[in-house]
């Protein structure tokens, strides 16, 4: 296992549409291991493969609180098959947009179809934090960031801040993201 660097905006790779996984082989298992190591170290509760520069439709997640045992989850080729009309609003964050949090409104409940690590097709019904996290990470596999769901003015302010920091060669680094466990940081 190896911890990988997390891409930060305005890295253009974050805008790539990831490719489906065709076979769950040793390479994919190694990728998943690296993603968990990177995600737990960050720390974050969700990670998409493109965030470590791999344009494959793989998502890792662990929504367990700090005082609970680890609960790793892997979603391969996840796709939303149903979304509720009812919405909910969560303050989201993203490991690729460190130290920025904003409220995002999304469908409150979703159904998601995916492959597990054994290549078996699964479908889950999700609501609350799991629904938000799944939608945030599936967005990543399609090159979409949570700031695409906020106002244009706010989005442009964030992009400007990160573009300036990148030009100065001073990447914005996450502080103690686990101070805000109720937020989605993925
Ligand atoms: Zn994210």
Short mmCIF file of N, CA and C and ligand atoms in Angstrom, two decimals:
data_model
loop_
_atom_site.label_atom_id
_atom_site.label_comp_id
_atom_site.label_asym_id
_atom_site.label_seq_id
_atom_site.Cartn_x
_atom_site.Cartn_y
_atom_site.Cartn_z
N UNK A 1 0.85 -1.19 0.00
CA UNK A 1 0.00 0.00 0.00
C UNK A 1 0.88 1.24 0.00
N UNK A 2 0.37 2.26 -0.62
CA UNK A 2 1.11 3.51 -0.65
C UNK A 2 0.16 4.68 -0.62
N UNK A 3 0.53 5.68 0.17
CA UNK A 3 -0.25 6.91 0.18
C UNK A 3 0.09 7.69 -1.08
N UNK A 4 -0.94 8.21 -1.75
CA UNK A 4 -0.71 8.99 -2.97
C UNK A 4 -1.04 10.46 -2.75
N UNK A 5 -0.52 11.30 -3.63
CA UNK A 5 -0.84 12.73 -3.56
C UNK A 5 -2.27 12.96 -4.05
N UNK A 6 -2.95 13.84 -3.37
CA UNK A 6 -4.32 14.19 -3.78
C UNK A 6 -4.29 15.42 -4.68
N UNK A 7 -4.92 15.31 -5.84
CA UNK A 7 -4.98 16.44 -6.76
C UNK A 7 -5.85 17.54 -6.16
N UNK A 8 -5.43 18.77 -6.37
CA UNK A 8 -6.15 19.94 -5.86
C UNK A 8 -6.51 20.84 -7.04
N UNK A 9 -7.68 21.48 -6.97
CA UNK A 9 -8.05 22.42 -8.05
C UNK A 9 -7.00 23.52 -8.14
N UNK A 10 -6.67 24.06 -9.30
CA UNK A 10 -7.34 23.89 -10.59
C UNK A 10 -6.76 22.76 -11.47
N UNK A 11 -6.24 21.70 -10.88
CA UNK A 11 -5.71 20.59 -11.68
C UNK A 11 -6.78 20.08 -12.67
N UNK A 12 -6.45 20.13 -13.94
CA UNK A 12 -7.44 19.81 -14.98
C UNK A 12 -7.89 18.36 -14.97
N UNK A 13 -7.06 17.47 -14.41
CA UNK A 13 -7.43 16.05 -14.38
C UNK A 13 -8.71 15.82 -13.58
N UNK A 14 -8.99 16.73 -12.62
CA UNK A 14 -10.22 16.59 -11.83
C UNK A 14 -11.47 16.75 -12.69
N UNK A 15 -11.30 17.27 -13.92
CA UNK A 15 -12.43 17.47 -14.82
C UNK A 15 -12.60 16.31 -15.81
N UNK A 16 -11.75 15.30 -15.72
CA UNK A 16 -11.86 14.15 -16.63
C UNK A 16 -13.06 13.29 -16.26
N UNK A 17 -13.67 12.71 -17.30
CA UNK A 17 -14.71 11.71 -17.06
C UNK A 17 -13.98 10.37 -16.95
N UNK A 18 -14.12 9.71 -15.82
CA UNK A 18 -13.38 8.47 -15.59
C UNK A 18 -13.95 7.32 -16.41
N UNK A 19 -13.08 6.35 -16.71
CA UNK A 19 -13.47 5.17 -17.50
C UNK A 19 -14.02 4.08 -16.58
N UNK A 20 -14.99 3.30 -17.08
CA UNK A 20 -15.49 2.17 -16.29
C UNK A 20 -14.39 1.13 -16.07
N UNK A 21 -14.48 0.42 -14.95
CA UNK A 21 -13.57 -0.69 -14.67
C UNK A 21 -14.12 -1.91 -15.40
N UNK A 22 -13.28 -2.56 -16.21
CA UNK A 22 -13.74 -3.72 -16.99
C UNK A 22 -13.49 -5.03 -16.27
N UNK A 23 -12.42 -5.07 -15.48
CA UNK A 23 -12.11 -6.30 -14.74
C UNK A 23 -11.51 -5.91 -13.39
N UNK A 24 -12.01 -6.58 -12.34
CA UNK A 24 -11.47 -6.30 -11.01
C UNK A 24 -10.27 -7.22 -10.79
N UNK A 25 -9.11 -6.70 -11.15
CA UNK A 25 -7.88 -7.49 -11.10
C UNK A 25 -6.95 -6.94 -10.00
N UNK A 26 -5.73 -7.46 -10.00
CA UNK A 26 -4.77 -7.07 -8.96
C UNK A 26 -4.49 -5.56 -8.99
N UNK A 27 -4.51 -5.00 -10.20
CA UNK A 27 -4.25 -3.57 -10.34
C UNK A 27 -5.34 -2.74 -9.64
N UNK A 28 -6.60 -3.16 -9.82
CA UNK A 28 -7.72 -2.44 -9.19
C UNK A 28 -7.67 -2.63 -7.67
N UNK A 29 -7.34 -3.84 -7.21
CA UNK A 29 -7.24 -4.08 -5.76
C UNK A 29 -6.14 -3.22 -5.14
N UNK A 30 -5.03 -3.08 -5.85
CA UNK A 30 -3.93 -2.25 -5.36
C UNK A 30 -4.35 -0.77 -5.34
N UNK A 31 -5.11 -0.37 -6.36
CA UNK A 31 -5.61 1.01 -6.41
C UNK A 31 -6.52 1.28 -5.21
N UNK A 32 -7.43 0.33 -4.93
CA UNK A 32 -8.35 0.49 -3.79
C UNK A 32 -7.56 0.60 -2.48
N UNK A 33 -6.54 -0.25 -2.30
CA UNK A 33 -5.70 -0.18 -1.09
C UNK A 33 -5.08 1.20 -0.95
N UNK A 34 -4.52 1.71 -2.04
CA UNK A 34 -3.88 3.03 -2.01
C UNK A 34 -4.90 4.13 -1.70
N UNK A 35 -6.09 3.97 -2.27
CA UNK A 35 -7.13 4.98 -2.03
C UNK A 35 -7.51 5.02 -0.56
N UNK A 36 -7.67 3.84 0.07
CA UNK A 36 -8.02 3.83 1.50
C UNK A 36 -6.90 4.46 2.32
N UNK A 37 -5.66 4.11 2.01
CA UNK A 37 -4.55 4.66 2.78
C UNK A 37 -4.53 6.18 2.66
N UNK A 38 -4.73 6.67 1.45
CA UNK A 38 -4.72 8.12 1.19
C UNK A 38 -5.90 8.80 1.88
N UNK A 39 -7.08 8.16 1.79
CA UNK A 39 -8.29 8.75 2.37
C UNK A 39 -8.21 8.81 3.90
N UNK A 40 -7.76 7.72 4.53
CA UNK A 40 -7.67 7.71 5.99
C UNK A 40 -6.61 8.69 6.48
N UNK A 41 -5.55 8.83 5.72
CA UNK A 41 -4.47 9.72 6.12
C UNK A 41 -4.89 11.19 6.03
N UNK A 42 -5.78 11.51 5.07
CA UNK A 42 -6.07 12.92 4.74
C UNK A 42 -6.50 13.80 5.93
N UNK A 43 -7.46 13.47 6.78
CA UNK A 43 -8.42 12.39 6.64
C UNK A 43 -9.68 12.87 5.92
N UNK A 44 -10.29 11.91 5.21
CA UNK A 44 -11.56 12.20 4.55
C UNK A 44 -12.47 11.01 4.68
N UNK A 45 -13.73 11.18 4.32
CA UNK A 45 -14.68 10.07 4.44
C UNK A 45 -15.01 9.45 3.09
N UNK A 46 -14.57 10.09 2.00
CA UNK A 46 -14.81 9.53 0.67
C UNK A 46 -13.71 9.97 -0.28
N UNK A 47 -13.43 9.11 -1.27
CA UNK A 47 -12.40 9.46 -2.25
C UNK A 47 -12.73 8.78 -3.58
N UNK A 48 -12.56 9.51 -4.66
CA UNK A 48 -12.71 8.94 -5.99
C UNK A 48 -11.31 8.79 -6.60
N UNK A 49 -11.13 7.75 -7.43
CA UNK A 49 -9.79 7.44 -7.95
C UNK A 49 -9.15 8.63 -8.68
N UNK A 50 -9.97 9.43 -9.36
CA UNK A 50 -9.41 10.55 -10.11
C UNK A 50 -8.73 11.56 -9.17
N UNK A 51 -9.13 11.56 -7.89
CA UNK A 51 -8.51 12.50 -6.95
C UNK A 51 -7.05 12.14 -6.68
N UNK A 52 -6.66 10.90 -7.00
CA UNK A 52 -5.23 10.57 -6.94
C UNK A 52 -4.70 10.39 -8.37
N UNK A 53 -5.42 10.93 -9.34
CA UNK A 53 -4.93 10.98 -10.71
C UNK A 53 -5.21 9.76 -11.56
N UNK A 54 -6.08 8.85 -11.07
CA UNK A 54 -6.39 7.63 -11.83
C UNK A 54 -7.83 7.75 -12.36
N UNK A 55 -8.00 7.93 -13.69
CA UNK A 55 -9.34 8.15 -14.23
C UNK A 55 -10.16 6.88 -14.40
N UNK A 56 -10.40 6.20 -13.28
CA UNK A 56 -11.22 4.98 -13.28
C UNK A 56 -12.38 5.18 -12.32
N UNK A 57 -13.50 4.52 -12.63
CA UNK A 57 -14.70 4.75 -11.83
C UNK A 57 -14.66 3.88 -10.56
N UNK A 58 -13.85 4.32 -9.61
CA UNK A 58 -13.69 3.62 -8.34
C UNK A 58 -13.83 4.65 -7.21
N UNK A 59 -14.64 4.28 -6.20
CA UNK A 59 -14.89 5.17 -5.06
C UNK A 59 -14.66 4.39 -3.77
N UNK A 60 -13.96 5.00 -2.83
CA UNK A 60 -13.84 4.42 -1.49
C UNK A 60 -14.54 5.35 -0.50
N UNK A 61 -15.00 4.76 0.60
CA UNK A 61 -15.76 5.54 1.57
C UNK A 61 -15.67 4.90 2.94
N UNK A 62 -15.72 5.70 3.98
CA UNK A 62 -15.86 5.18 5.34
C UNK A 62 -16.55 6.26 6.16
N UNK A 63 -17.80 6.00 6.50
CA UNK A 63 -18.60 7.02 7.20
C UNK A 63 -18.58 6.82 8.71
N UNK A 64 -17.78 5.87 9.20
CA UNK A 64 -17.72 5.63 10.65
C UNK A 64 -17.16 6.85 11.36
N UNK A 65 -17.72 7.15 12.53
CA UNK A 65 -17.18 8.26 13.31
C UNK A 65 -15.88 7.83 13.98
N UNK A 66 -15.18 8.83 14.52
CA UNK A 66 -13.85 8.56 15.07
C UNK A 66 -13.86 7.49 16.17
N UNK A 67 -14.97 7.44 16.95
CA UNK A 67 -15.02 6.50 18.07
C UNK A 67 -15.63 5.16 17.66
N UNK A 68 -15.89 4.99 16.37
CA UNK A 68 -16.46 3.73 15.89
C UNK A 68 -15.40 2.94 15.12
N UNK A 69 -15.58 1.59 15.04
CA UNK A 69 -14.63 0.81 14.23
C UNK A 69 -14.72 1.21 12.75
N UNK A 70 -13.62 1.01 12.05
CA UNK A 70 -13.60 1.35 10.64
C UNK A 70 -14.68 0.58 9.86
N UNK A 71 -15.26 1.25 8.87
CA UNK A 71 -16.31 0.62 8.05
C UNK A 71 -16.05 0.95 6.57
N UNK A 72 -14.97 0.37 6.02
CA UNK A 72 -14.62 0.70 4.63
C UNK A 72 -15.65 0.17 3.64
N UNK A 73 -15.95 0.98 2.64
CA UNK A 73 -16.88 0.58 1.57
C UNK A 73 -16.24 0.91 0.22
N UNK A 74 -16.42 0.02 -0.75
CA UNK A 74 -15.88 0.24 -2.09
C UNK A 74 -17.03 0.18 -3.10
N UNK A 75 -17.05 1.14 -4.00
CA UNK A 75 -18.07 1.19 -5.05
C UNK A 75 -17.36 1.27 -6.40
N UNK A 76 -17.53 0.24 -7.22
CA UNK A 76 -16.91 0.22 -8.54
C UNK A 76 -17.99 0.46 -9.60
N UNK A 77 -17.69 1.35 -10.53
CA UNK A 77 -18.66 1.77 -11.57
C UNK A 77 -20.01 2.19 -10.97
N UNK A 78 -20.00 3.01 -9.91
CA UNK A 78 -21.28 3.38 -9.29
C UNK A 78 -22.09 4.29 -10.19
N UNK A 79 -23.40 4.06 -10.19
CA UNK A 79 -24.27 4.99 -10.92
C UNK A 79 -25.60 5.14 -10.19
N UNK A 80 -26.11 6.36 -10.23
CA UNK A 80 -27.39 6.65 -9.59
C UNK A 80 -28.49 6.14 -10.51
N UNK A 81 -29.34 5.23 -9.97
CA UNK A 81 -30.43 4.68 -10.79
C UNK A 81 -31.76 5.34 -10.46
N UNK A 82 -31.81 6.03 -9.32
CA UNK A 82 -33.04 6.74 -8.92
C UNK A 82 -32.65 7.82 -7.92
N UNK A 83 -33.30 8.97 -8.03
CA UNK A 83 -33.07 10.04 -7.06
C UNK A 83 -34.42 10.61 -6.64
N UNK A 84 -34.56 10.94 -5.35
CA UNK A 84 -35.82 11.47 -4.85
C UNK A 84 -36.03 12.91 -5.33
N UNK A 85 -37.29 13.31 -5.43
CA UNK A 85 -37.59 14.72 -5.72
C UNK A 85 -37.27 15.57 -4.50
N UNK A 86 -37.45 14.98 -3.33
CA UNK A 86 -37.16 15.71 -2.10
C UNK A 86 -35.66 15.94 -1.98
N UNK A 87 -35.29 17.14 -1.57
CA UNK A 87 -33.85 17.46 -1.47
C UNK A 87 -33.45 17.67 -0.02
N UNK A 88 -32.14 17.65 0.22
CA UNK A 88 -31.62 18.04 1.53
C UNK A 88 -30.34 18.83 1.31
N UNK A 89 -29.99 19.62 2.30
CA UNK A 89 -28.82 20.49 2.18
C UNK A 89 -27.79 20.13 3.24
N UNK A 90 -26.57 19.89 2.80
CA UNK A 90 -25.45 19.54 3.68
C UNK A 90 -24.31 20.49 3.42
N UNK A 91 -23.54 20.79 4.45
CA UNK A 91 -22.32 21.54 4.22
C UNK A 91 -21.26 20.54 3.76
N UNK A 92 -20.77 20.69 2.55
CA UNK A 92 -19.80 19.74 1.99
C UNK A 92 -18.41 20.34 1.94
N UNK A 93 -17.44 19.43 1.92
CA UNK A 93 -16.06 19.82 1.70
C UNK A 93 -15.46 18.80 0.76
N UNK A 94 -14.23 19.03 0.31
CA UNK A 94 -13.63 18.12 -0.67
C UNK A 94 -12.12 18.14 -0.48
N UNK A 95 -11.53 16.94 -0.48
CA UNK A 95 -10.08 16.86 -0.31
C UNK A 95 -9.34 17.55 -1.46
N UNK A 96 -10.01 17.75 -2.58
CA UNK A 96 -9.39 18.42 -3.73
C UNK A 96 -9.63 19.93 -3.71
N UNK A 97 -10.39 20.38 -2.69
CA UNK A 97 -10.62 21.82 -2.50
C UNK A 97 -10.46 22.10 -1.01
N UNK A 98 -9.23 21.91 -0.48
CA UNK A 98 -9.04 21.93 0.96
C UNK A 98 -9.51 23.22 1.62
N UNK A 99 -10.04 23.04 2.84
CA UNK A 99 -10.42 24.16 3.70
C UNK A 99 -11.52 25.03 3.13
N UNK A 100 -12.34 24.48 2.27
CA UNK A 100 -13.48 25.25 1.78
C UNK A 100 -14.74 24.41 1.99
N UNK A 101 -15.72 25.01 2.64
CA UNK A 101 -16.97 24.30 2.92
C UNK A 101 -18.13 25.17 2.46
N UNK A 102 -19.11 24.53 1.88
CA UNK A 102 -20.28 25.29 1.44
C UNK A 102 -21.49 24.36 1.41
N UNK A 103 -22.66 24.97 1.64
CA UNK A 103 -23.88 24.18 1.62
C UNK A 103 -24.26 23.81 0.19
N UNK A 104 -24.60 22.53 0.02
CA UNK A 104 -25.01 22.03 -1.29
C UNK A 104 -26.35 21.32 -1.14
N UNK A 105 -27.26 21.61 -2.05
CA UNK A 105 -28.57 20.95 -2.05
C UNK A 105 -28.59 19.86 -3.11
N UNK A 106 -28.95 18.66 -2.69
CA UNK A 106 -29.00 17.50 -3.60
C UNK A 106 -30.25 16.69 -3.27
N UNK A 107 -30.59 15.71 -4.14
CA UNK A 107 -31.67 14.79 -3.78
C UNK A 107 -31.39 14.15 -2.41
N UNK A 108 -32.44 14.04 -1.60
CA UNK A 108 -32.28 13.54 -0.24
C UNK A 108 -31.96 12.05 -0.22
N UNK A 109 -32.55 11.31 -1.16
CA UNK A 109 -32.35 9.85 -1.20
C UNK A 109 -32.01 9.44 -2.63
N UNK A 110 -31.17 8.42 -2.74
CA UNK A 110 -30.81 7.88 -4.07
C UNK A 110 -30.71 6.36 -4.00
N UNK A 111 -30.84 5.74 -5.16
CA UNK A 111 -30.47 4.33 -5.29
C UNK A 111 -29.24 4.29 -6.18
N UNK A 112 -28.27 3.49 -5.80
CA UNK A 112 -27.00 3.43 -6.53
C UNK A 112 -26.67 1.98 -6.86
N UNK A 113 -26.37 1.72 -8.13
CA UNK A 113 -25.94 0.39 -8.56
C UNK A 113 -24.44 0.43 -8.75
N UNK A 114 -23.77 -0.63 -8.35
CA UNK A 114 -22.31 -0.67 -8.44
C UNK A 114 -21.83 -2.11 -8.39
N UNK A 115 -20.55 -2.31 -8.61
CA UNK A 115 -19.95 -3.62 -8.42
C UNK A 115 -19.17 -3.61 -7.12
N UNK A 116 -19.23 -4.72 -6.39
CA UNK A 116 -18.36 -4.82 -5.21
C UNK A 116 -17.00 -5.38 -5.64
N UNK A 117 -16.11 -5.54 -4.66
CA UNK A 117 -14.74 -5.96 -5.01
C UNK A 117 -14.68 -7.38 -5.58
N UNK A 118 -15.76 -8.15 -5.40
CA UNK A 118 -15.81 -9.49 -6.00
C UNK A 118 -16.43 -9.44 -7.40
N UNK A 119 -16.76 -8.24 -7.86
CA UNK A 119 -17.33 -8.10 -9.19
C UNK A 119 -18.82 -8.39 -9.24
N UNK A 120 -19.42 -8.49 -8.05
CA UNK A 120 -20.85 -8.79 -7.96
C UNK A 120 -21.66 -7.50 -8.01
N UNK A 121 -22.73 -7.51 -8.83
CA UNK A 121 -23.55 -6.31 -8.93
C UNK A 121 -24.38 -6.12 -7.66
N UNK A 122 -24.38 -4.90 -7.15
CA UNK A 122 -25.12 -4.56 -5.94
C UNK A 122 -25.95 -3.31 -6.21
N UNK A 123 -27.01 -3.16 -5.43
CA UNK A 123 -27.75 -1.89 -5.48
C UNK A 123 -28.13 -1.51 -4.06
N UNK A 124 -27.89 -0.25 -3.70
CA UNK A 124 -28.25 0.18 -2.35
C UNK A 124 -29.16 1.39 -2.40
N UNK A 125 -30.01 1.49 -1.38
CA UNK A 125 -30.82 2.68 -1.19
C UNK A 125 -30.12 3.50 -0.12
N UNK A 126 -29.89 4.77 -0.39
CA UNK A 126 -29.13 5.59 0.55
C UNK A 126 -29.87 6.88 0.83
N UNK A 127 -29.74 7.34 2.08
CA UNK A 127 -30.21 8.69 2.39
C UNK A 127 -29.27 9.29 3.42
N UNK A 128 -29.50 10.56 3.75
CA UNK A 128 -28.63 11.23 4.71
C UNK A 128 -27.22 11.37 4.18
N UNK A 129 -26.24 11.24 5.11
CA UNK A 129 -24.85 11.46 4.74
C UNK A 129 -24.38 10.51 3.63
N UNK A 130 -24.83 9.25 3.69
CA UNK A 130 -24.42 8.28 2.66
C UNK A 130 -24.88 8.73 1.26
N UNK A 131 -26.12 9.23 1.18
CA UNK A 131 -26.64 9.69 -0.12
C UNK A 131 -25.83 10.89 -0.63
N UNK A 132 -25.53 11.80 0.27
CA UNK A 132 -24.74 12.98 -0.12
C UNK A 132 -23.36 12.57 -0.59
N UNK A 133 -22.72 11.69 0.20
CA UNK A 133 -21.36 11.26 -0.10
C UNK A 133 -21.31 10.51 -1.44
N UNK A 134 -22.27 9.61 -1.66
CA UNK A 134 -22.30 8.87 -2.93
C UNK A 134 -22.45 9.82 -4.11
N UNK A 135 -23.34 10.80 -3.99
CA UNK A 135 -23.54 11.74 -5.09
C UNK A 135 -22.30 12.59 -5.33
N UNK A 136 -21.65 13.01 -4.24
CA UNK A 136 -20.41 13.81 -4.35
C UNK A 136 -19.33 13.00 -5.07
N UNK A 137 -19.17 11.73 -4.69
CA UNK A 137 -18.10 10.92 -5.28
C UNK A 137 -18.43 10.50 -6.72
N UNK A 138 -19.70 10.18 -6.99
CA UNK A 138 -20.09 9.82 -8.36
C UNK A 138 -19.88 11.03 -9.26
N UNK A 139 -20.17 12.23 -8.73
CA UNK A 139 -19.86 13.46 -9.48
C UNK A 139 -18.38 13.48 -9.89
N UNK A 140 -17.50 13.15 -8.94
CA UNK A 140 -16.05 13.14 -9.26
C UNK A 140 -15.76 12.23 -10.45
N UNK A 141 -16.42 11.07 -10.52
CA UNK A 141 -16.14 10.14 -11.63
C UNK A 141 -16.61 10.72 -12.97
N UNK A 142 -17.45 11.76 -12.90
CA UNK A 142 -17.92 12.43 -14.11
C UNK A 142 -17.27 13.81 -14.31
N UNK A 143 -16.24 14.08 -13.54
CA UNK A 143 -15.52 15.36 -13.69
C UNK A 143 -16.24 16.55 -13.08
N UNK A 144 -17.19 16.26 -12.17
CA UNK A 144 -17.98 17.34 -11.55
C UNK A 144 -17.54 17.53 -10.10
N UNK A 145 -17.41 18.78 -9.69
CA UNK A 145 -17.00 19.11 -8.32
C UNK A 145 -18.17 19.74 -7.56
N UNK A 146 -18.11 19.68 -6.22
CA UNK A 146 -19.27 20.20 -5.47
C UNK A 146 -19.45 21.69 -5.68
N UNK A 147 -18.37 22.39 -6.03
CA UNK A 147 -18.51 23.84 -6.27
C UNK A 147 -19.32 24.12 -7.55
N UNK A 148 -19.52 23.09 -8.37
CA UNK A 148 -20.38 23.28 -9.55
C UNK A 148 -21.85 23.40 -9.15
N UNK A 149 -22.15 23.02 -7.90
CA UNK A 149 -23.55 23.07 -7.42
C UNK A 149 -23.83 24.34 -6.62
N UNK A 150 -22.84 25.22 -6.47
CA UNK A 150 -23.07 26.45 -5.69
C UNK A 150 -23.16 27.64 -6.66
N UNK A 151 -23.34 28.83 -6.12
CA UNK A 151 -23.52 29.99 -7.00
C UNK A 151 -22.25 30.27 -7.79
N UNK A 152 -22.43 30.84 -8.98
CA UNK A 152 -21.30 31.13 -9.85
C UNK A 152 -20.32 32.09 -9.17
N UNK A 153 -20.86 33.06 -8.46
CA UNK A 153 -20.01 34.05 -7.77
C UNK A 153 -19.09 33.35 -6.77
N UNK A 154 -19.69 32.48 -5.94
CA UNK A 154 -18.89 31.77 -4.93
C UNK A 154 -17.86 30.85 -5.61
N UNK A 155 -18.31 30.17 -6.68
CA UNK A 155 -17.40 29.24 -7.38
C UNK A 155 -16.20 29.98 -7.96
N UNK A 156 -16.46 31.14 -8.54
CA UNK A 156 -15.36 31.90 -9.15
C UNK A 156 -14.39 32.40 -8.09
N UNK A 157 -14.92 32.76 -6.91
CA UNK A 157 -14.04 33.22 -5.83
C UNK A 157 -13.10 32.10 -5.39
N UNK A 158 -13.66 30.89 -5.24
CA UNK A 158 -12.85 29.74 -4.81
C UNK A 158 -11.79 29.42 -5.86
N UNK A 159 -12.22 29.37 -7.12
CA UNK A 159 -11.28 29.02 -8.20
C UNK A 159 -10.14 30.02 -8.27
N UNK A 160 -10.47 31.30 -8.08
CA UNK A 160 -9.46 32.36 -8.14
C UNK A 160 -8.42 32.16 -7.02
N UNK A 161 -8.95 31.88 -5.82
CA UNK A 161 -8.07 31.68 -4.66
C UNK A 161 -7.08 30.53 -4.92
N UNK A 162 -7.60 29.41 -5.43
CA UNK A 162 -6.75 28.24 -5.65
C UNK A 162 -5.82 28.41 -6.84
N UNK A 163 -6.28 29.14 -7.86
CA UNK A 163 -5.43 29.38 -9.02
C UNK A 163 -4.25 30.25 -8.62
N UNK A 164 -4.52 31.26 -7.79
CA UNK A 164 -3.44 32.14 -7.30
C UNK A 164 -2.43 31.35 -6.47
N UNK A 165 -2.95 30.52 -5.58
CA UNK A 165 -2.07 29.72 -4.71
C UNK A 165 -1.20 28.79 -5.55
N UNK A 166 -1.79 28.19 -6.61
CA UNK A 166 -1.05 27.27 -7.46
C UNK A 166 0.06 28.02 -8.21
N UNK A 167 -0.24 29.24 -8.63
CA UNK A 167 0.76 30.04 -9.35
C UNK A 167 1.92 30.40 -8.45
N UNK A 168 1.61 30.67 -7.19
CA UNK A 168 2.67 30.99 -6.22
C UNK A 168 3.41 29.73 -5.78
N UNK A 169 2.91 28.57 -6.21
CA UNK A 169 3.53 27.31 -5.79
C UNK A 169 3.26 26.99 -4.34
N UNK A 170 2.13 27.50 -3.84
CA UNK A 170 1.77 27.24 -2.44
C UNK A 170 0.45 26.52 -2.40
N UNK A 171 0.45 25.21 -2.62
CA UNK A 171 -0.82 24.49 -2.58
C UNK A 171 -1.49 24.66 -1.22
N UNK A 172 -2.80 24.86 -1.25
CA UNK A 172 -3.56 24.98 0.00
C UNK A 172 -3.68 23.58 0.59
N UNK A 173 -3.23 23.43 1.80
CA UNK A 173 -3.23 22.10 2.44
C UNK A 173 -4.36 21.98 3.44
N UNK A 174 -4.93 20.79 3.56
CA UNK A 174 -5.99 20.64 4.56
C UNK A 174 -5.45 20.82 5.98
N UNK A 175 -6.23 21.48 6.80
CA UNK A 175 -5.87 21.60 8.21
C UNK A 175 -6.40 20.34 8.88
N UNK A 176 -6.95 20.48 10.08
CA UNK A 176 -7.47 19.27 10.72
C UNK A 176 -8.90 19.04 10.26
N UNK A 177 -9.03 18.31 9.17
CA UNK A 177 -10.36 18.10 8.58
C UNK A 177 -11.24 17.29 9.53
N UNK A 178 -10.63 16.52 10.43
CA UNK A 178 -11.44 15.69 11.33
C UNK A 178 -12.04 16.50 12.48
N UNK A 179 -11.78 17.81 12.49
CA UNK A 179 -12.47 18.66 13.45
C UNK A 179 -13.93 18.82 13.08
N UNK A 180 -14.26 18.49 11.86
CA UNK A 180 -15.63 18.68 11.36
C UNK A 180 -16.19 17.37 10.81
N UNK A 181 -16.30 16.34 11.70
CA UNK A 181 -16.68 15.00 11.21
C UNK A 181 -18.09 14.97 10.63
N UNK A 182 -18.91 15.97 10.97
CA UNK A 182 -20.28 15.94 10.45
C UNK A 182 -20.35 16.39 9.01
N UNK A 183 -19.26 16.95 8.51
CA UNK A 183 -19.23 17.40 7.13
C UNK A 183 -18.84 16.26 6.20
N UNK A 184 -19.27 16.38 4.99
CA UNK A 184 -18.76 15.45 4.02
C UNK A 184 -17.44 15.99 3.46
N UNK A 185 -16.37 15.27 3.68
CA UNK A 185 -15.09 15.69 3.13
C UNK A 185 -14.58 14.59 2.24
N UNK A 186 -14.82 14.74 0.98
CA UNK A 186 -14.41 13.68 0.06
C UNK A 186 -13.95 14.26 -1.26
ZN1 LIG B 1 -14.58 15.65 -3.37
#
